[in-house]
Amino acid sequence: MRRRDVLRASAAAAALPFAATTASAQQSAFEPLGVLDLDGTKEVVVGDAGETAYVATTDGIATVDISDPSNPQQLASVAPLLADREDGPMRMVYDVKLDGETLIAVGPANPTQGETVQGVVVFDVSDPADPEQTGFHETDFAVHNAYLQDGVAYLTANDGAKNPIVMVDVSGDTAEEVGRWSSVDHDERWRDVYAGLRSCHDVYVHEDTLYVAHWDAGTWLVDISDPANPEYVNHFGHYSVEELRDIPTGEAGAESLSVPGNSHYVAVNEDASVLASGAESWDVDTDDGDPGQGGIDLWDVSDPQNPEKLSFIAPPPTPNGTRNGTWTTSHNFEFRGDRLYTSWYQGGVKIHDVSDPASPEELAWWRNPDEARFWTARYATEEAFVAGDMGGQTYDAGVYTFPNRAGEQPDPPELQTTAVATSTATETTAAETTTTETPTAAEASDESGGGAPGFGALAALAGASAAALAAWRNND
C-alpha cells in the first residue's frame, strides 16, 4: 500500500475495540487520522460546520469532505481557473478564504514573468460538491493573500511603491474596488524603506479591524468600519521606520530573511484580546542568539493603543535551517477557543493551550519532514483539525486530518532531511555562500512543487543582485 493508504489503515485499526490499557495508549499516541493526496495543496480553510475543507491547489480550488476525518474525500475541483481568458489561466493560486457560502481564490501569488490574469475569483459554495463561479475582479497586481468578510475581499497588493491593501466588494453581480490603505499614505517616511522590508504579506479581519502582517515593518491595525475609508489605529514590531530606512539596499535582502522582524502571518483570538504574529525566516547565522527559523509572538492587544508582548513560541529546532535545508519556520495558524493550531513546514503541526497566553503550553506535535511540509493548520471540529501539506520534490501534497487533543507522536523522526529546492538565484550571507541554478520564466511561475516558500517574491528578491532589486522596484 502507498504511504497514505497505510495511514488510513492505521486510523481504521485504531477504531477497533481493545483492552483498556491499549485504548489508553492509543489515546495518548498523536498521529494523523487520515490523508488525501491532492496535488498543489497550499492554503486550506474549513466551513462553519467543520465538514468541508476548501483548498487552494495552485492551479485552482478543490473541496474536500472531512465529515469522517479518518477518510477525507475530494468532492470537487475547479481548475485551471479562468482558462478561457486570453491571458488565462490564473497561476499560483495559493490562497482561498471563506465567508458563509462565498469562497474567494486569489492569484498569482507572486509577480510572474510574462502576462497572466491577476485578481480575485468568487464562488458560490452553497453546494460544496458543485462550486459555481459567480464573479471575477481583475487587478493590475499579483495577489499573494487575502481575507473575506461581509462581502468585502481584502487583497495584498505589493506594487513596490506603496504596497497597499486593496478592498474589493465582491457581494454584487460586479465586483469592484471600494478602498485602499497604505502605510505610505499614513506616513510618507515609509516610502523610503526598501520595498521588500515593508511587504504586505498577509491580512486578517476581526469585526471592524484589519490586521496586516507587514514583514519587517511589523504588525499594523487599521479601522475598516467603513472599508471605503480605512483609518490607521496602531502598529508595532521590532523596528522603527528610522531603523529600516537606514538599512542599505545591498543588505536589505539578507535582512528580509532574518529574525527579528518578518511579520508573515497574523491572527487574533475570538475576542481580539490576544494577537499572534508569526515570523518566517531562514537565518543561517544564529551566533547572535536568535533562532534561525521564525517563531510566533503572542501579544496582549486588548488595548490596541498599548500592545504588550506576552510570550514567544519558539520554532522546532533544526540543524540545517536554511532555505536549502529543513524548513521549520512558522507558517499559517489559527486560534479557536483556548487553543492555537500552528504549522511549521517540515517542522510539522502543533496544538498549544493558550488559555494563559503569557505561558503557552504545547499539547501535541507531529512531524515527518521526509513526507510532509505543512502550509497551514485549521480547526475543524472538537474531534479533529485539518492541515494542508504543500508536498515536496519526492512526496505528494495533500490534506491531513489530526485528532484535536493532546498526545505524543510515537517515535518522532529527527528534523533533518534532504535539501529543498528554491527559486533563489544566488543567496549570500556572512556565514556562507550558496549558488543555485536560476529558474526559467516558466519554472519561476510554477511553484506547485518544492519551489519558493510562503512569500516567493520576497524570498527571490532576497537572493537577487542590487541591480535586479532596483529594476524590480522600478518596474512595479
Short mmCIF file of C-alpha atoms in Angstrom, two decimals:
data_model
loop_
_atom_site.label_atom_id
_atom_site.label_comp_id
_atom_site.label_asym_id
_atom_site.label_seq_id
_atom_site.Cartn_x
_atom_site.Cartn_y
_atom_site.Cartn_z
CA MET A 1 0.00 0.00 0.00
CA ARG A 2 1.08 3.59 -0.51
CA ARG A 3 2.24 5.60 2.49
CA ARG A 4 -1.14 7.29 2.85
CA ASP A 5 -3.03 4.04 2.50
CA VAL A 6 -1.01 2.80 5.46
CA LEU A 7 -2.09 5.86 7.43
CA ARG A 8 -5.74 5.18 6.62
CA ALA A 9 -5.36 1.55 7.62
CA SER A 10 -3.76 2.63 10.89
CA ALA A 11 -6.63 5.01 11.58
CA ALA A 12 -9.17 2.27 10.91
CA ALA A 13 -7.31 -0.12 13.18
CA ALA A 14 -7.31 2.48 15.94
CA ALA A 15 -11.10 2.43 15.87
CA LEU A 16 -11.28 -1.28 16.77
CA PRO A 17 -12.09 -2.25 20.38
CA PHE A 18 -9.05 -3.04 22.50
CA ALA A 19 -8.33 -3.68 26.13
CA ALA A 20 -8.48 -0.65 28.40
CA THR A 21 -4.69 -0.36 28.61
CA THR A 22 -4.35 -0.45 24.82
CA ALA A 23 -7.12 2.12 24.41
CA SER A 24 -5.28 4.43 26.79
CA ALA A 25 -2.09 4.06 24.75
CA GLN A 26 -4.00 4.80 21.55
CA GLN A 27 -5.44 7.93 23.14
CA SER A 28 -2.01 9.32 24.01
CA ALA A 29 -0.48 8.49 20.62
CA PHE A 30 -0.76 11.53 18.36
CA GLU A 31 -0.86 10.62 14.66
CA PRO A 32 -2.80 11.60 11.51
CA LEU A 33 -6.36 10.34 11.31
CA GLY A 34 -6.45 10.42 7.53
CA VAL A 35 -4.72 11.83 4.45
CA LEU A 36 -5.98 12.78 1.00
CA ASP A 37 -3.40 13.18 -1.77
CA LEU A 38 -4.18 16.44 -3.55
CA ASP A 39 -1.70 17.97 -5.97
CA GLY A 40 -0.75 21.60 -5.46
CA THR A 41 -2.24 21.98 -1.97
CA LYS A 42 -1.45 25.32 -0.35
CA GLU A 43 -3.91 27.15 1.93
CA VAL A 44 -6.84 25.24 3.46
CA VAL A 45 -9.88 26.73 5.19
CA VAL A 46 -12.81 24.97 6.83
CA GLY A 47 -16.56 25.59 6.65
CA ASP A 48 -18.51 26.62 9.73
CA ALA A 49 -19.91 23.12 10.25
CA GLY A 50 -16.45 21.58 10.14
CA GLU A 51 -17.49 19.06 7.50
CA THR A 52 -15.88 20.60 4.40
CA ALA A 53 -12.37 21.85 3.69
CA TYR A 54 -11.68 24.30 0.85
CA VAL A 55 -8.24 24.10 -0.71
CA ALA A 56 -6.09 26.34 -2.90
CA THR A 57 -4.48 23.90 -5.33
CA THR A 58 -2.03 26.21 -7.16
CA ASP A 59 -3.99 25.84 -10.42
CA GLY A 60 -7.45 26.30 -8.87
CA ILE A 61 -9.57 25.17 -5.93
CA ALA A 62 -10.87 21.91 -4.51
CA THR A 63 -13.45 20.97 -1.91
CA VAL A 64 -12.91 18.06 0.47
CA ASP A 65 -15.42 16.16 2.62
CA ILE A 66 -13.89 15.84 6.11
CA SER A 67 -17.08 14.79 7.92
CA ASP A 68 -15.30 11.49 8.53
CA PRO A 69 -11.82 12.70 9.49
CA SER A 70 -10.39 9.21 9.07
CA ASN A 71 -11.39 9.19 5.41
CA PRO A 72 -11.22 12.65 3.75
CA GLN A 73 -12.69 12.56 0.24
CA GLN A 74 -12.44 15.07 -2.58
CA LEU A 75 -15.82 16.45 -3.59
CA ALA A 76 -14.98 18.78 -6.47
CA SER A 77 -12.19 20.58 -8.30
CA VAL A 78 -12.30 23.75 -10.35
CA ALA A 79 -9.05 24.01 -12.28
CA PRO A 80 -7.49 25.60 -14.14
CA LEU A 81 -9.13 28.91 -13.24
CA LEU A 82 -10.04 31.41 -15.96
CA ALA A 83 -8.58 29.21 -18.68
CA ASP A 84 -10.98 30.72 -21.24
CA ARG A 85 -9.46 34.18 -20.92
CA GLU A 86 -6.86 35.40 -23.39
CA ASP A 87 -4.37 35.94 -20.57
CA GLY A 88 -5.52 32.90 -18.60
CA PRO A 89 -5.37 30.64 -16.83
CA MET A 90 -4.70 32.10 -13.40
CA ARG A 91 -1.48 30.70 -11.99
CA MET A 92 -0.05 30.30 -8.49
CA VAL A 93 -3.38 30.15 -6.66
CA TYR A 94 -2.00 29.88 -3.13
CA ASP A 95 -4.82 31.37 -1.05
CA VAL A 96 -8.55 30.84 -0.55
CA LYS A 97 -10.86 32.42 2.01
CA LEU A 98 -14.42 31.55 3.02
CA ASP A 99 -17.26 33.64 4.43
CA GLY A 100 -20.52 31.74 4.80
CA GLU A 101 -21.27 30.25 1.40
CA THR A 102 -18.89 32.52 -0.53
CA LEU A 103 -15.36 31.44 -1.36
CA ILE A 104 -12.65 33.54 -2.99
CA ALA A 105 -9.45 32.37 -4.68
CA VAL A 106 -6.67 34.84 -5.46
CA GLY A 107 -3.56 34.90 -7.59
CA PRO A 108 -0.99 34.78 -8.88
CA ALA A 109 0.71 34.68 -5.50
CA ASN A 110 3.90 36.26 -6.86
CA PRO A 111 4.71 38.53 -9.79
CA THR A 112 5.25 36.46 -12.93
CA GLN A 113 7.48 36.86 -15.94
CA GLY A 114 5.05 37.41 -18.79
CA GLU A 115 1.38 38.30 -18.91
CA THR A 116 -1.08 36.34 -16.84
CA VAL A 117 -4.51 37.07 -15.43
CA GLN A 118 -4.45 38.52 -11.90
CA GLY A 119 -7.19 39.11 -9.37
CA VAL A 120 -9.86 37.51 -7.20
CA VAL A 121 -12.28 34.80 -8.34
CA VAL A 122 -15.58 34.46 -6.47
CA PHE A 123 -17.50 31.20 -5.95
CA ASP A 124 -20.86 30.20 -4.54
CA VAL A 125 -20.13 27.06 -2.49
CA SER A 126 -23.61 26.54 -1.05
CA ASP A 127 -23.20 23.09 -2.60
CA PRO A 128 -19.56 22.16 -1.84
CA ALA A 129 -19.77 19.33 -4.36
CA ASP A 130 -20.58 21.82 -7.13
CA PRO A 131 -18.82 25.19 -6.68
CA GLU A 132 -20.15 27.84 -9.05
CA GLN A 133 -18.05 30.77 -10.17
CA THR A 134 -20.11 33.93 -9.70
CA GLY A 135 -17.62 36.71 -10.26
CA PHE A 136 -14.12 37.90 -11.02
CA HIS A 137 -12.30 41.14 -10.30
CA GLU A 138 -9.15 41.71 -12.31
CA THR A 139 -6.23 43.55 -10.71
CA ASP A 140 -3.02 45.06 -12.04
CA PHE A 141 -1.04 43.42 -9.25
CA ALA A 142 -0.30 39.90 -8.06
CA VAL A 143 -2.30 38.80 -5.00
CA HIS A 144 -0.39 36.68 -2.54
CA ASN A 145 -3.00 36.57 0.22
CA ALA A 146 -6.48 37.81 1.03
CA TYR A 147 -9.29 37.84 3.57
CA LEU A 148 -13.07 37.85 3.08
CA GLN A 149 -15.63 39.35 5.44
CA ASP A 150 -19.15 40.69 4.86
CA GLY A 151 -18.79 40.68 1.10
CA VAL A 152 -15.50 42.60 1.04
CA ALA A 153 -12.24 40.98 -0.07
CA TYR A 154 -9.05 42.43 1.39
CA LEU A 155 -6.15 41.86 -1.02
CA THR A 156 -2.40 42.24 -0.61
CA ALA A 157 -1.22 44.48 -3.44
CA ASN A 158 2.55 44.77 -3.29
CA ASP A 159 3.46 47.23 -6.01
CA GLY A 160 6.92 48.22 -4.75
CA ALA A 161 5.81 51.78 -4.11
CA LYS A 162 3.02 51.93 -1.54
CA ASN A 163 2.45 48.17 -1.02
CA PRO A 164 -1.23 48.74 -0.20
CA ILE A 165 -4.15 46.62 0.92
CA VAL A 166 -6.98 46.86 -1.60
CA MET A 167 -10.63 46.41 -0.59
CA VAL A 168 -12.94 44.89 -3.23
CA ASP A 169 -16.71 44.49 -2.84
CA VAL A 170 -17.47 41.01 -4.20
CA SER A 171 -21.05 40.79 -2.91
CA GLY A 172 -22.78 42.01 -6.07
CA ASP A 173 -23.00 40.88 -9.65
CA THR A 174 -19.96 43.00 -10.50
CA ALA A 175 -17.01 43.05 -8.12
CA GLU A 176 -15.47 46.49 -7.69
CA GLU A 177 -12.74 48.18 -5.71
CA VAL A 178 -14.07 50.30 -2.83
CA GLY A 179 -10.97 51.41 -0.93
CA ARG A 180 -7.24 51.25 -0.31
CA TRP A 181 -4.94 51.59 2.65
CA SER A 182 -1.16 52.01 2.75
CA SER A 183 1.47 52.68 5.39
CA VAL A 184 2.92 55.25 2.98
CA ASP A 185 -0.36 57.17 2.99
CA HIS A 186 -0.21 57.14 6.78
CA ASP A 187 3.43 58.29 6.94
CA GLU A 188 5.45 59.30 3.84
CA ARG A 189 8.68 58.18 5.52
CA TRP A 190 7.77 54.55 4.79
CA ARG A 191 8.23 55.23 1.09
CA ASP A 192 11.97 55.48 1.72
CA VAL A 193 12.13 51.99 3.26
CA TYR A 194 13.20 49.28 0.84
CA ALA A 195 10.00 47.72 -0.54
CA GLY A 196 10.90 44.14 0.41
CA LEU A 197 11.19 45.12 4.08
CA ARG A 198 7.63 46.50 4.18
CA SER A 199 5.79 43.99 2.04
CA CYS A 200 2.16 43.37 2.98
CA HIS A 201 2.38 39.62 3.23
CA ASP A 202 -0.97 38.69 4.74
CA VAL A 203 -4.16 40.11 6.22
CA TYR A 204 -6.70 39.12 8.84
CA VAL A 205 -10.03 40.75 9.72
CA HIS A 206 -11.93 40.67 13.01
CA GLU A 207 -15.11 42.75 13.19
CA ASP A 208 -14.05 46.33 12.36
CA THR A 209 -10.29 45.84 12.49
CA LEU A 210 -7.91 44.85 9.71
CA TYR A 211 -4.64 43.28 10.85
CA VAL A 212 -1.75 43.49 8.37
CA ALA A 213 1.40 41.34 8.51
CA HIS A 214 3.77 43.98 7.14
CA TRP A 215 7.05 42.00 7.23
CA ASP A 216 9.89 43.94 8.91
CA ALA A 217 7.58 46.94 9.23
CA GLY A 218 5.68 44.93 11.86
CA THR A 219 2.00 44.30 12.50
CA TRP A 220 -0.47 47.06 11.68
CA LEU A 221 -4.06 47.61 12.87
CA VAL A 222 -6.49 49.51 10.64
CA ASP A 223 -10.08 50.55 11.36
CA ILE A 224 -12.28 49.28 8.50
CA SER A 225 -15.70 50.06 9.95
CA ASP A 226 -16.05 51.85 6.62
CA PRO A 227 -13.96 49.82 4.13
CA ALA A 228 -14.05 52.76 1.72
CA ASN A 229 -12.32 54.95 4.29
CA PRO A 230 -9.84 52.85 6.30
CA GLU A 231 -8.12 54.62 9.19
CA TYR A 232 -4.84 53.86 10.93
CA VAL A 233 -5.10 52.57 14.50
CA ASN A 234 -1.61 51.49 15.56
CA HIS A 235 1.39 49.38 14.62
CA PHE A 236 4.14 47.58 16.50
CA GLY A 237 7.08 45.29 15.83
CA HIS A 238 10.83 45.04 16.09
CA TYR A 239 11.91 48.04 14.03
CA SER A 240 11.09 51.72 13.71
CA VAL A 241 10.74 53.43 10.35
CA GLU A 242 14.04 55.23 11.02
CA GLU A 243 15.88 51.95 11.58
CA LEU A 244 14.51 50.39 8.40
CA ARG A 245 15.29 53.48 6.34
CA ASP A 246 18.92 53.19 7.39
CA ILE A 247 19.35 49.63 6.05
CA PRO A 248 21.32 49.84 2.77
CA THR A 249 19.68 48.34 -0.28
CA GLY A 250 22.52 45.86 -0.63
CA GLU A 251 21.80 44.48 2.85
CA ALA A 252 18.01 44.56 2.69
CA GLY A 253 17.69 41.16 1.03
CA ALA A 254 19.58 39.33 3.77
CA GLU A 255 17.71 41.28 6.45
CA SER A 256 14.36 40.26 4.95
CA LEU A 257 15.18 36.60 5.56
CA SER A 258 16.46 37.08 9.09
CA VAL A 259 14.89 37.45 12.51
CA PRO A 260 13.78 39.52 14.29
CA GLY A 261 11.05 41.01 12.15
CA ASN A 262 9.38 39.23 9.23
CA SER A 263 5.74 39.60 10.28
CA HIS A 264 4.45 36.89 7.94
CA TYR A 265 1.03 35.89 9.30
CA VAL A 266 -1.21 37.42 11.94
CA ALA A 267 -4.45 36.38 13.64
CA VAL A 268 -6.37 37.22 16.81
CA ASN A 269 -8.39 35.10 19.21
CA GLU A 270 -12.18 35.23 19.38
CA ASP A 271 -12.46 38.41 21.46
CA ALA A 272 -9.42 40.05 19.82
CA SER A 273 -7.64 40.35 23.15
CA VAL A 274 -4.66 38.24 22.05
CA LEU A 275 -2.81 38.57 18.76
CA ALA A 276 -0.35 36.06 17.32
CA SER A 277 2.28 37.29 14.87
CA GLY A 278 4.30 34.61 13.11
CA ALA A 279 7.69 35.26 11.53
CA GLU A 280 9.11 33.49 8.50
CA SER A 281 12.90 33.32 8.26
CA TRP A 282 15.85 31.15 7.27
CA ASP A 283 18.71 32.86 9.07
CA VAL A 284 21.87 30.80 8.67
CA ASP A 285 23.81 32.80 11.26
CA THR A 286 22.44 32.01 14.70
CA ASP A 287 25.52 33.07 16.67
CA ASP A 288 23.65 36.19 17.76
CA GLY A 289 21.36 34.05 19.90
CA ASP A 290 18.29 34.35 17.65
CA PRO A 291 16.71 31.14 16.35
CA GLY A 292 17.47 30.69 12.68
CA GLN A 293 13.83 29.96 11.91
CA GLY A 294 10.91 32.23 12.75
CA GLY A 295 8.58 31.64 15.69
CA ILE A 296 5.32 33.18 16.95
CA ASP A 297 4.94 36.18 19.26
CA LEU A 298 1.79 36.43 21.41
CA TRP A 299 0.63 39.95 22.21
CA ASP A 300 -1.99 41.40 24.53
CA VAL A 301 -3.94 43.78 22.27
CA SER A 302 -6.99 44.25 24.47
CA ASP A 303 -5.97 47.92 24.35
CA PRO A 304 -4.85 48.36 20.73
CA GLN A 305 -3.05 51.57 21.62
CA ASN A 306 -0.91 49.83 24.22
CA PRO A 307 0.03 46.35 22.94
CA GLU A 308 2.12 44.24 25.28
CA LYS A 309 4.19 41.25 24.24
CA LEU A 310 3.29 38.26 26.39
CA SER A 311 5.31 35.30 25.17
CA PHE A 312 7.16 33.64 22.33
CA ILE A 313 6.54 30.20 20.80
CA ALA A 314 9.89 29.01 19.51
CA PRO A 315 10.18 27.18 16.17
CA PRO A 316 11.03 23.48 16.13
CA PRO A 317 14.81 23.07 16.24
CA THR A 318 16.64 22.09 13.08
CA PRO A 319 20.36 21.55 12.46
CA ASN A 320 20.21 22.89 8.90
CA GLY A 321 17.51 25.54 8.96
CA THR A 322 18.43 27.49 5.85
CA ARG A 323 16.28 27.88 2.75
CA ASN A 324 18.24 24.97 1.28
CA GLY A 325 17.75 22.78 4.34
CA THR A 326 14.92 21.66 6.59
CA TRP A 327 12.24 24.34 6.98
CA THR A 328 10.84 24.68 10.49
CA THR A 329 9.89 28.34 10.40
CA SER A 330 6.38 29.40 11.36
CA HIS A 331 3.73 29.46 8.66
CA ASN A 332 -0.08 29.84 8.91
CA PHE A 333 -2.13 29.19 12.05
CA GLU A 334 -5.50 29.69 13.70
CA PHE A 335 -6.95 30.41 17.14
CA ARG A 336 -10.02 28.55 18.33
CA GLY A 337 -11.15 28.88 21.92
CA ASP A 338 -8.15 28.42 24.19
CA ARG A 339 -6.11 26.63 21.53
CA LEU A 340 -3.71 27.71 18.83
CA TYR A 341 -3.23 25.41 15.80
CA THR A 342 0.09 26.01 14.05
CA SER A 343 2.08 24.81 11.03
CA TRP A 344 5.86 24.81 10.65
CA TYR A 345 6.57 23.46 7.15
CA GLN A 346 8.73 20.33 7.66
CA GLY A 347 8.65 21.08 11.37
CA GLY A 348 5.11 19.67 11.38
CA VAL A 349 1.95 20.84 13.12
CA LYS A 350 1.27 21.67 16.75
CA ILE A 351 -1.53 22.43 19.19
CA HIS A 352 -0.90 24.87 22.04
CA ASP A 353 -3.07 25.66 25.03
CA VAL A 354 -3.10 29.46 25.15
CA SER A 355 -5.62 29.90 27.96
CA ASP A 356 -2.72 31.69 29.64
CA PRO A 357 -1.14 33.45 26.64
CA ALA A 358 1.79 34.53 28.80
CA SER A 359 2.66 30.86 29.21
CA PRO A 360 1.50 28.80 26.20
CA GLU A 361 1.61 25.04 26.73
CA GLU A 362 2.37 22.62 23.91
CA LEU A 363 -0.28 19.87 23.81
CA ALA A 364 0.65 17.96 20.68
CA TRP A 365 3.28 17.93 17.94
CA TRP A 366 3.50 15.73 14.83
CA ARG A 367 6.13 15.91 12.12
CA ASN A 368 7.63 13.79 9.39
CA PRO A 369 10.00 16.02 7.40
CA ASP A 370 10.57 13.45 4.66
CA GLU A 371 6.84 13.10 3.94
CA ALA A 372 5.08 16.38 4.74
CA ARG A 373 5.67 20.14 4.60
CA PHE A 374 2.75 21.96 6.19
CA TRP A 375 1.30 25.23 4.91
CA THR A 376 -1.45 25.70 7.47
CA ALA A 377 -3.36 24.20 10.39
CA ARG A 378 -7.10 24.83 10.90
CA TYR A 379 -9.69 23.85 13.49
CA ALA A 380 -12.47 21.64 12.10
CA THR A 381 -14.44 20.13 14.99
CA GLU A 382 -13.97 19.17 18.62
CA GLU A 383 -12.67 15.85 17.31
CA ALA A 384 -10.32 16.94 14.53
CA PHE A 385 -8.26 19.69 12.91
CA VAL A 386 -7.01 19.95 9.34
CA ALA A 387 -3.58 20.72 7.90
CA GLY A 388 -2.52 21.47 4.33
CA ASP A 389 0.64 19.72 3.14
CA MET A 390 2.32 21.56 0.24
CA GLY A 391 4.40 18.49 -0.60
CA GLY A 392 7.94 18.36 -1.90
CA GLN A 393 10.02 17.05 -4.76
CA THR A 394 9.87 13.45 -3.54
CA TYR A 395 6.49 13.32 -1.80
CA ASP A 396 2.90 14.26 -2.53
CA ALA A 397 0.92 17.30 -1.42
CA GLY A 398 -2.42 16.81 0.28
CA VAL A 399 -4.84 17.34 3.13
CA TYR A 400 -4.20 15.81 6.55
CA THR A 401 -6.62 15.41 9.43
CA PHE A 402 -5.41 15.11 13.03
CA PRO A 403 -7.06 14.37 16.38
CA ASN A 404 -7.98 17.55 18.21
CA ARG A 405 -6.46 16.58 21.55
CA ALA A 406 -3.24 16.33 23.46
CA GLY A 407 -0.86 13.48 22.73
CA GLU A 408 2.63 12.46 21.73
CA GLN A 409 3.89 11.21 18.38
CA PRO A 410 5.28 7.68 18.62
CA ASP A 411 8.94 7.50 17.59
CA PRO A 412 9.17 11.04 16.13
CA PRO A 413 11.85 11.40 13.43
CA GLU A 414 14.80 13.75 13.52
CA LEU A 415 14.17 17.14 11.97
CA GLN A 416 16.76 16.81 9.27
CA THR A 417 16.13 15.82 5.69
CA THR A 418 17.32 16.36 2.15
CA ALA A 419 17.63 19.87 0.77
CA VAL A 420 14.56 21.71 -0.53
CA ALA A 421 14.98 23.35 -3.92
CA THR A 422 14.31 27.08 -4.05
CA SER A 423 13.92 29.59 -6.85
CA THR A 424 16.57 31.87 -5.40
CA ALA A 425 19.26 32.64 -7.95
CA THR A 426 22.07 33.47 -5.51
CA GLU A 427 21.86 33.59 -1.73
CA THR A 428 24.73 35.18 0.15
CA THR A 429 25.19 35.61 3.88
CA ALA A 430 28.07 36.32 6.19
CA ALA A 431 28.15 32.65 7.13
CA GLU A 432 28.10 31.00 3.74
CA THR A 433 27.58 31.47 0.03
CA THR A 434 25.17 29.19 -1.83
CA THR A 435 24.58 29.29 -5.57
CA THR A 436 21.67 27.50 -7.20
CA GLU A 437 20.55 27.28 -10.78
CA THR A 438 18.45 30.24 -11.91
CA PRO A 439 14.99 29.04 -13.00
CA THR A 440 13.46 29.76 -16.35
CA ALA A 441 10.45 32.05 -16.60
CA ALA A 442 8.13 29.06 -16.68
CA GLU A 443 9.81 27.45 -13.69
CA ALA A 444 9.70 30.65 -11.68
CA SER A 445 5.96 30.82 -12.25
CA ASP A 446 5.22 27.20 -11.44
CA GLU A 447 5.77 26.64 -7.74
CA SER A 448 3.43 23.73 -7.19
CA GLY A 449 6.31 21.55 -6.06
CA GLY A 450 9.18 22.47 -3.76
CA GLY A 451 9.52 25.96 -5.21
CA ALA A 452 9.62 29.11 -3.17
CA PRO A 453 8.31 29.42 0.37
CA GLY A 454 5.24 31.29 1.57
CA PHE A 455 6.36 34.57 0.06
CA GLY A 456 8.17 33.50 -3.06
CA ALA A 457 8.58 37.02 -4.42
CA LEU A 458 10.27 38.30 -1.29
CA ALA A 459 12.49 35.24 -0.97
CA ALA A 460 13.55 35.51 -4.58
CA LEU A 461 14.29 39.20 -4.15
CA ALA A 462 16.48 38.44 -1.17
CA GLY A 463 18.82 36.46 -3.38
CA ALA A 464 18.88 38.86 -6.31
CA SER A 465 21.54 41.42 -7.18
CA ALA A 466 21.18 45.07 -6.21
CA ALA A 467 20.60 45.92 -9.88
CA ALA A 468 17.83 43.35 -10.18
CA LEU A 469 16.23 44.64 -6.99
CA ALA A 470 16.28 48.18 -8.32
CA ALA A 471 14.81 47.03 -11.61
CA TRP A 472 12.01 45.17 -9.83
CA ARG A 473 11.15 48.23 -7.83
CA ASN A 474 11.17 50.46 -10.90
CA ASN A 475 9.07 48.03 -12.93
CA ASP A 476 6.46 47.91 -10.19
#
